[in-house]
Coordinates of C-alpha atoms in Angstrom, one line a residue:
X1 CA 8.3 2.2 3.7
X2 CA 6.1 -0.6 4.0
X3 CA 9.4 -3.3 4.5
X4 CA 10.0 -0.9 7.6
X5 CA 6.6 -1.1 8.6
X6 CA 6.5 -4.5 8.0
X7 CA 10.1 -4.9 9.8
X8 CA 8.9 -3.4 13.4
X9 CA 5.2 -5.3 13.4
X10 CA 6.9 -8.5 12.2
X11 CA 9.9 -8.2 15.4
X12 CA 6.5 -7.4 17.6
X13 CA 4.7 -10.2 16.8
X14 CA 7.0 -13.0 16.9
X15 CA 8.4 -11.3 19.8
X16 CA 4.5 -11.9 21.5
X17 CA 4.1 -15.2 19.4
X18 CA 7.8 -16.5 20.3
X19 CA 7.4 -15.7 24.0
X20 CA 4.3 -17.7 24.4
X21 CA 5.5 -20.7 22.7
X22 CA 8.8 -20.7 24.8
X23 CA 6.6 -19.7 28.1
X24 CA 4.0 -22.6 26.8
X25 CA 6.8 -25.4 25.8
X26 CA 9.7 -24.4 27.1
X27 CA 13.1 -22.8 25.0
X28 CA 14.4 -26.1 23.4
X29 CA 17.9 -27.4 22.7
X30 CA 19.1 -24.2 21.8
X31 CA 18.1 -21.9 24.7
X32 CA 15.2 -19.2 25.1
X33 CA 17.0 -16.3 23.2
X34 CA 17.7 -18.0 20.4
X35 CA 14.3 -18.9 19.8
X36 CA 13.2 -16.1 20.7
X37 CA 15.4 -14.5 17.9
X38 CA 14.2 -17.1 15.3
X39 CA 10.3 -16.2 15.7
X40 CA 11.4 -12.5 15.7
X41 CA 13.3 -12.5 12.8
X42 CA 11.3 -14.8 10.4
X43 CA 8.2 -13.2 11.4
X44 CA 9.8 -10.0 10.7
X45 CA 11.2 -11.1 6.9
X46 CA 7.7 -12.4 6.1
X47 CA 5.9 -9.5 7.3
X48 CA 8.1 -6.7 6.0
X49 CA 8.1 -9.0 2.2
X50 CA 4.5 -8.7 1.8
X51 CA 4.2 -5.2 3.4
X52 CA 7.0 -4.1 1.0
X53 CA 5.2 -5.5 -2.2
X54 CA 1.8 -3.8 -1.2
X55 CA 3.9 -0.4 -1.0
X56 CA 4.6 -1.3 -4.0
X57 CA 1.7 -2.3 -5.9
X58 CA 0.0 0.6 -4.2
X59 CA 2.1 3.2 -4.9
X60 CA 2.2 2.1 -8.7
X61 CA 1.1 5.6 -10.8
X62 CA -2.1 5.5 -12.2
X63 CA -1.0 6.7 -15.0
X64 CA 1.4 4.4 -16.0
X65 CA -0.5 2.9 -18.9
X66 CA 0.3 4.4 -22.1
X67 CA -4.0 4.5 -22.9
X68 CA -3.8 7.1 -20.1
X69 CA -1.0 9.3 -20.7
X70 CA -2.3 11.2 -23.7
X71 CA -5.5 12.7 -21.9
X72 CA -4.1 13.0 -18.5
X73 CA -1.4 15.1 -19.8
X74 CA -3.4 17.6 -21.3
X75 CA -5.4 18.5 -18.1
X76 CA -4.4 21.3 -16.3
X77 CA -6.9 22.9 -13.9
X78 CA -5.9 25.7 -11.5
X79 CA -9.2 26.3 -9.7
X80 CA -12.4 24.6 -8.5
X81 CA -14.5 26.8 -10.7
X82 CA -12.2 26.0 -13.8
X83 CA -12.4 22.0 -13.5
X84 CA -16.2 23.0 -13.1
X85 CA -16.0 24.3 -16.3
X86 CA -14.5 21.9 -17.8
X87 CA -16.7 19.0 -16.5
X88 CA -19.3 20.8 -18.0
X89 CA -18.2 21.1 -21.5
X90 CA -17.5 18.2 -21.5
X91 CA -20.4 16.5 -20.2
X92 CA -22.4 18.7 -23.2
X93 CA -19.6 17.6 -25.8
X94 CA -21.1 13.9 -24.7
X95 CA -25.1 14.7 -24.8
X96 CA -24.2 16.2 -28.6
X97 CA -22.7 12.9 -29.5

């Protein structure tokens, strides 16, 4: 998701940024749409690489490390009042300690 993300704001800005630069100094050698299409699609790749490894990092499960498994698989609460409950005892289970 975030490489498509990444894709369509990358294509917009170098599409903005490209069309300045050709307005501001002219196409070049190789003509105004195909420097257009180079600032659109390198803007795009970098965009849509960085974007892409966010989504990634970001979506990473918390739970992934193995310290966290053990309690996190245990817990099961079905209701507000429950995890209440359960807060609770444990917050006494760590005054007793």
């Amino acid at each position: 998701m975030g490489a498509l993300m990444g894709g369509g704001v990358g294509l917009t800005i170098g599409f903005i940024f490209g069309s300045w630069s050709i307005i501001r100094g002219g196409a070049g050698p190789r003509g105004a749409m195909a420097t257009l299409s180079q600032y659109m699609l390198s803007s795009a790749a970098t965009f849509s690489f960085f974007l892409a490894i966010g989504s990634v990092i970001r979506t990473e499960p918390f739970y992934a490390s193995p310290q966290l498994v053990g309690p996190l698989a245990a817990i099961n609460i079905r209701s507000k009042s429950e995890g209440f409950q359960l807060m609770k005892a444990r917050w006494e289970a760590e005054r007793r300690r």
